[in-house]
Short mmCIF file of C-alpha atoms and ligand atoms in Angstrom, two decimals:
data_model
loop_
_atom_site.label_atom_id
_atom_site.label_comp_id
_atom_site.label_asym_id
_atom_site.label_seq_id
_atom_site.Cartn_x
_atom_site.Cartn_y
_atom_site.Cartn_z
CA UNK A 27 -135.42 104.30 -67.94
CA UNK A 28 -137.28 101.23 -69.16
CA UNK A 29 -140.69 101.97 -70.46
CA UNK A 30 -143.81 100.49 -68.97
CA UNK A 31 -145.67 98.52 -71.53
CA UNK A 32 -147.17 95.85 -69.11
CA UNK A 33 -150.92 96.51 -70.09
CA UNK A 34 -150.09 97.47 -73.82
CA UNK A 35 -151.45 94.40 -75.35
CA UNK A 36 -154.87 92.93 -74.68
CA UNK A 37 -155.00 90.25 -72.03
CA UNK A 38 -157.79 87.53 -72.09
CA UNK A 39 -157.94 87.89 -68.37
CA UNK A 40 -156.34 90.89 -66.42
CA UNK A 41 -154.76 89.42 -63.20
CA UNK A 42 -154.74 91.32 -59.98
CA UNK A 43 -151.72 93.77 -59.84
CA UNK A 44 -148.64 92.61 -57.94
CA UNK A 45 -145.43 94.27 -57.47
CA UNK A 46 -143.34 91.56 -59.18
CA UNK A 47 -140.20 91.68 -61.27
CA UNK A 48 -142.04 92.97 -64.32
CA UNK A 49 -143.39 95.91 -62.50
CA UNK A 50 -140.08 96.63 -60.57
CA UNK A 51 -138.23 96.68 -63.90
CA UNK A 52 -140.34 99.56 -65.22
CA UNK A 53 -141.40 101.12 -61.89
CA UNK A 54 -139.68 104.49 -62.20
CA UNK A 55 -141.30 105.15 -65.58
CA UNK A 56 -144.61 103.68 -64.42
CA UNK A 57 -145.05 105.91 -61.33
CA UNK A 58 -143.80 109.00 -63.08
CA UNK A 59 -146.28 108.68 -65.89
CA UNK A 60 -149.17 107.56 -63.57
CA UNK A 61 -149.08 109.90 -60.43
CA UNK A 62 -149.51 113.55 -61.26
CA UNK A 63 -147.02 115.55 -59.22
CA UNK A 64 -144.77 112.42 -58.30
CA UNK A 65 -141.57 114.48 -58.84
CA UNK A 66 -142.85 117.33 -56.53
CA UNK A 67 -143.76 114.86 -53.89
CA UNK A 68 -140.21 113.43 -53.98
CA UNK A 69 -138.73 116.81 -53.63
CA UNK A 70 -141.13 117.57 -50.80
CA UNK A 71 -139.78 114.42 -49.05
CA UNK A 72 -136.24 116.19 -48.80
CA UNK A 73 -137.77 119.52 -47.66
CA UNK A 74 -139.88 117.86 -44.93
CA UNK A 75 -137.00 115.70 -43.82
CA UNK A 76 -134.82 118.86 -43.56
CA UNK A 77 -137.46 120.48 -41.31
CA UNK A 78 -138.36 117.52 -39.14
CA UNK A 79 -135.44 115.02 -38.77
CA UNK A 80 -134.00 115.33 -35.40
CA UNK A 81 -130.47 114.45 -34.47
CA UNK A 82 -129.82 110.97 -33.68
CA UNK A 83 -133.32 109.62 -34.30
CA UNK A 84 -134.75 107.51 -37.23
CA UNK A 85 -136.36 108.28 -40.53
CA UNK A 86 -138.66 105.54 -42.08
CA UNK A 87 -139.81 105.18 -45.62
CA UNK A 88 -142.69 102.72 -45.54
CA UNK A 89 -143.41 101.08 -48.86
CA UNK A 90 -140.11 102.29 -50.31
CA UNK A 91 -140.31 100.50 -53.72
CA UNK A 92 -137.02 101.50 -55.55
CA UNK A 93 -135.96 103.96 -52.73
CA UNK A 94 -136.89 107.31 -54.34
CA UNK A 95 -138.14 108.59 -51.16
CA UNK A 96 -135.40 106.85 -49.02
CA UNK A 97 -132.81 108.70 -51.29
CA UNK A 98 -134.49 111.96 -50.88
CA UNK A 99 -134.04 111.92 -47.02
CA UNK A 100 -130.73 110.06 -46.99
CA UNK A 101 -128.39 113.05 -47.29
CA UNK A 102 -129.94 114.98 -44.46
CA UNK A 103 -130.21 111.79 -42.34
CA UNK A 104 -126.55 111.15 -42.60
CA UNK A 105 -125.58 114.64 -41.60
CA UNK A 106 -127.71 114.27 -38.57
CA UNK A 107 -126.60 110.96 -37.40
CA UNK A 108 -129.97 109.45 -38.19
CA UNK A 109 -130.56 105.79 -39.22
CA UNK A 110 -132.80 105.41 -42.23
CA UNK A 111 -135.14 102.29 -42.33
CA UNK A 112 -136.77 101.48 -45.72
CA UNK A 113 -139.44 98.78 -45.82
CA UNK A 114 -141.05 96.94 -48.65
CA UNK A 115 -142.73 93.55 -48.92
CA UNK A 116 -141.96 92.86 -52.54
CA UNK A 117 -138.63 90.95 -52.89
CA UNK A 118 -138.39 92.39 -56.67
CA UNK A 119 -138.62 95.86 -55.25
CA UNK A 120 -136.28 95.41 -52.43
CA UNK A 121 -133.51 93.69 -54.83
CA UNK A 122 -133.62 96.83 -57.04
CA UNK A 123 -133.76 99.22 -54.15
CA UNK A 124 -130.67 97.73 -52.79
CA UNK A 125 -128.86 98.19 -56.07
CA UNK A 126 -130.11 101.84 -56.19
CA UNK A 127 -128.88 102.68 -52.69
CA UNK A 128 -125.51 101.07 -53.44
CA UNK A 129 -125.27 103.04 -56.61
CA UNK A 130 -126.04 106.23 -54.83
CA UNK A 131 -123.49 105.46 -52.17
CA UNK A 132 -126.14 105.19 -49.44
CA UNK A 133 -126.23 101.58 -48.77
CA UNK A 134 -124.43 101.83 -45.32
CA UNK A 135 -126.76 104.77 -44.19
CA UNK A 136 -130.08 102.64 -44.92
CA UNK A 137 -131.51 99.52 -43.16
CA UNK A 138 -133.37 97.96 -46.01
CA UNK A 139 -136.18 95.51 -44.74
CA UNK A 140 -138.22 93.08 -46.81
CA UNK A 141 -141.18 92.99 -44.53
CA UNK A 142 -144.92 93.88 -44.40
CA UNK A 143 -145.25 97.33 -42.99
CA UNK A 144 -147.84 96.00 -40.59
CA UNK A 145 -145.11 94.16 -38.98
CA UNK A 146 -142.69 97.11 -38.78
CA UNK A 147 -142.02 98.43 -35.39
CA UNK A 148 -141.46 102.18 -35.57
CA UNK A 149 -139.12 103.41 -32.87
CA UNK A 150 -137.37 106.77 -32.20
CA UNK A 151 -138.71 108.23 -35.39
CA UNK A 152 -138.85 111.99 -36.21
CA UNK A 153 -139.84 111.43 -39.75
CA UNK A 154 -141.89 108.75 -41.33
CA UNK A 155 -142.70 108.87 -45.14
CA UNK A 156 -145.49 106.74 -46.58
CA UNK A 157 -145.87 107.68 -50.17
CA UNK A 158 -148.66 105.85 -51.99
CA UNK A 159 -148.54 102.58 -49.74
CA UNK A 160 -151.34 102.80 -47.33
CA UNK A 161 -153.71 102.62 -50.18
CA UNK A 162 -152.56 99.02 -50.53
CA UNK A 163 -153.30 97.81 -46.97
CA UNK A 164 -157.06 96.60 -46.29
CA UNK A 165 -158.98 99.62 -44.91
CA UNK A 166 -159.91 97.90 -41.62
CA UNK A 167 -156.25 97.60 -40.80
CA UNK A 168 -155.05 101.12 -41.63
CA UNK A 169 -155.77 102.78 -38.41
CA UNK A 170 -153.65 100.16 -36.45
CA UNK A 171 -150.71 100.88 -38.87
CA UNK A 172 -151.03 104.68 -38.27
CA UNK A 173 -151.48 104.24 -34.47
CA UNK A 174 -148.24 102.12 -34.44
CA UNK A 175 -146.31 104.80 -36.41
CA UNK A 176 -147.54 107.65 -34.02
CA UNK A 177 -146.74 105.66 -30.91
CA UNK A 178 -143.16 105.27 -32.39
CA UNK A 179 -142.61 108.83 -33.17
CA UNK A 180 -140.77 111.68 -31.19
CA UNK A 181 -142.75 114.74 -29.99
CA UNK A 182 -142.65 117.18 -33.08
CA UNK A 183 -141.88 114.55 -35.57
CA UNK A 184 -143.71 114.33 -38.94
CA UNK A 185 -145.46 111.75 -41.08
CA UNK A 186 -145.66 112.53 -44.71
CA UNK A 187 -148.65 110.49 -46.09
CA UNK A 188 -149.37 110.43 -49.79
CA UNK A 189 -152.27 108.67 -51.25
CA UNK A 190 -154.51 108.41 -54.20
CA UNK A 191 -157.96 109.75 -52.91
CA UNK A 192 -161.67 109.53 -54.04
CA UNK A 193 -164.24 112.18 -53.53
CA UNK A 194 -167.81 111.91 -51.78
CA UNK A 195 -169.36 114.05 -54.64
CA UNK A 196 -170.12 111.54 -57.54
CA UNK A 197 -169.35 114.45 -60.06
CA UNK A 198 -166.34 115.59 -58.57
CA UNK A 199 -165.14 112.04 -58.47
CA UNK A 200 -165.90 111.76 -62.33
CA UNK A 201 -164.20 114.91 -63.22
CA UNK A 202 -161.01 113.97 -61.22
CA UNK A 203 -161.01 110.47 -62.61
CA UNK A 204 -161.35 111.83 -66.16
CA UNK A 205 -158.52 114.38 -65.59
CA UNK A 206 -156.40 111.64 -64.25
CA UNK A 207 -157.06 109.45 -67.35
CA UNK A 208 -156.28 112.46 -69.54
CA UNK A 209 -152.92 112.89 -67.61
CA UNK A 210 -152.07 109.26 -68.38
CA UNK A 211 -153.04 109.48 -71.92
CA UNK A 212 -150.93 112.73 -72.13
CA UNK A 213 -148.05 110.63 -70.94
CA UNK A 214 -148.39 108.04 -73.66
CA UNK A 215 -150.71 105.37 -72.15
CA UNK A 216 -153.29 104.03 -74.36
CA UNK A 217 -157.08 103.81 -73.59
CA UNK A 218 -156.44 99.95 -73.40
CA UNK A 219 -153.40 100.14 -70.98
CA UNK A 220 -155.51 102.54 -68.81
CA UNK A 221 -158.53 100.38 -68.57
CA UNK A 222 -156.45 97.07 -68.16
CA UNK A 223 -154.50 98.74 -65.24
CA UNK A 224 -157.51 99.89 -63.68
CA UNK A 225 -159.07 96.35 -63.75
CA UNK A 226 -155.81 95.00 -62.18
CA UNK A 227 -155.82 97.64 -59.35
CA UNK A 228 -159.62 97.33 -58.55
CA UNK A 229 -159.42 95.05 -55.56
CA UNK A 230 -156.02 96.05 -54.72
CA UNK A 231 -155.74 99.68 -54.47
CA UNK A 232 -158.61 101.01 -52.31
CA UNK A 233 -158.89 104.94 -52.06
CA UNK A 234 -160.70 106.86 -49.44
CA UNK A 235 -161.67 110.61 -49.16
CA UNK A 236 -159.30 113.27 -47.76
CA UNK A 237 -161.55 113.64 -44.70
CA UNK A 238 -161.42 110.07 -43.97
CA UNK A 239 -157.56 110.10 -43.95
CA UNK A 240 -157.42 113.31 -41.85
CA UNK A 241 -159.95 112.14 -39.35
CA UNK A 242 -158.13 108.82 -39.09
CA UNK A 243 -154.62 110.31 -38.57
CA UNK A 244 -156.19 112.65 -35.70
CA UNK A 245 -157.55 109.39 -34.17
CA UNK A 246 -154.22 107.82 -34.49
CA UNK A 247 -152.70 110.45 -32.33
CA UNK A 248 -151.30 113.15 -34.62
CA UNK A 249 -151.84 116.64 -33.28
CA UNK A 250 -151.89 118.74 -36.70
CA UNK A 251 -152.89 117.28 -39.94
CA UNK A 252 -152.80 119.27 -43.14
CA UNK A 253 -152.64 119.11 -46.81
CA UNK A 254 -148.87 119.71 -48.15
CA UNK A 255 -149.71 119.14 -51.80
CA UNK A 256 -152.46 117.94 -54.14
CA UNK A 257 -152.53 117.23 -57.97
CA UNK A 258 -155.81 115.93 -59.15
CA UNK A 259 -156.78 112.85 -57.19
CA UNK A 260 -153.37 112.43 -55.45
CA UNK A 261 -152.76 114.16 -52.07
CA UNK A 262 -149.71 114.54 -49.67
CA UNK A 263 -150.55 115.07 -46.08
CA UNK A 264 -148.34 116.35 -43.30
CA UNK A 265 -149.31 114.98 -39.90
CA UNK A 266 -147.22 116.17 -37.04
CA UNK A 267 -147.09 114.18 -33.67
C1 LIG B 304 -142.04 106.02 -53.92
N1 LIG B 304 -143.08 105.08 -51.92
O1 LIG B 304 -141.42 105.81 -54.92
N2 LIG B 304 -145.93 96.10 -46.70
C2 LIG B 304 -144.76 96.61 -47.34
N3 LIG B 304 -144.79 97.17 -48.57
C3 LIG B 304 -146.16 97.09 -49.22
C4 LIG B 304 -147.18 96.58 -48.77
C5 LIG B 304 -147.05 96.18 -47.36
N4 LIG B 304 -148.17 95.58 -46.78
N5 LIG B 304 -148.14 96.69 -49.56
C6 LIG B 304 -147.59 97.29 -50.66
N6 LIG B 304 -146.28 97.65 -50.46
C7 LIG B 304 -142.67 104.80 -53.22
C8 LIG B 304 -143.77 104.33 -54.03
S1 LIG B 304 -145.50 102.08 -54.50
C9 LIG B 304 -146.82 103.04 -54.88
C10 LIG B 304 -144.68 103.21 -53.45
C11 LIG B 304 -147.54 102.55 -56.26
C12 LIG B 304 -145.35 98.26 -51.41
C13 LIG B 304 -145.26 97.64 -52.71
O2 LIG B 304 -144.56 96.52 -52.80
C14 LIG B 304 -144.81 98.88 -53.50
O3 LIG B 304 -143.36 98.72 -53.74
C15 LIG B 304 -145.18 99.98 -52.66
O4 LIG B 304 -145.62 99.49 -51.40
C16 LIG B 304 -146.26 100.99 -53.30
O5 LIG B 304 -142.20 107.07 -53.16
O6 LIG B 304 -146.96 101.76 -56.81
O7 LIG B 304 -148.62 103.24 -56.55
#
């Protein structure tokens, strides 16, 4: 696994974060060292898929990156005659994802689309995973994306939504942010890397509170919405149609 050193030397001007080739190359290392509980989230994708994927339906991975969540649902999907659709709008990510799926022997079971998830038409879905992707969609457009997902889902189907969140209480926000920075330091990121990455993401990754997510999911048409897993300021929500 190639080590993420993108922000290790001082930049005169930190540019807005983009999912380009330099990011795609180090992505597995970057996400593992930046998102507390990432490995558990991916294991939970397999568990939720096993519980919710219905025979002959579809599973979607929206914001698939290199296909970690796609691969976590692929075995169950194949056994149940389900088609998996993986979507990402970064060509760099999609190219590498294609290689990963082929190396894992899952290329035929997955339809990989390079498109914006705002344009994806979800159909006949019993399981949709959107891990750490809604946070990159403008806030005003998030409800429409979720309503579209809910509309394309079978009764009893599940959406697993994982997000970095913020907190209404400023003290809680500060505590969680400090702990997240400590988590990154413990994983070998320097203070310079942490602060430059933070600047790069400032206008790109917009967090909301858990309540905002839960309320929006209910409005979008999900009947039960509950927390599946949380590690610091990262949460996975299970929303059942
Ligand atoms: C994982 N789910 O490993 N349309 C499609 N893709 C998008 C859009 C968009 N509008 N905006 C961002 N992306 C993965 C991790 S990463 C999370 C997901 C992170 C894509 C973007 O190209 C990137 O690959 C992914 O969403 C977010 O479980 O980097 O924090």
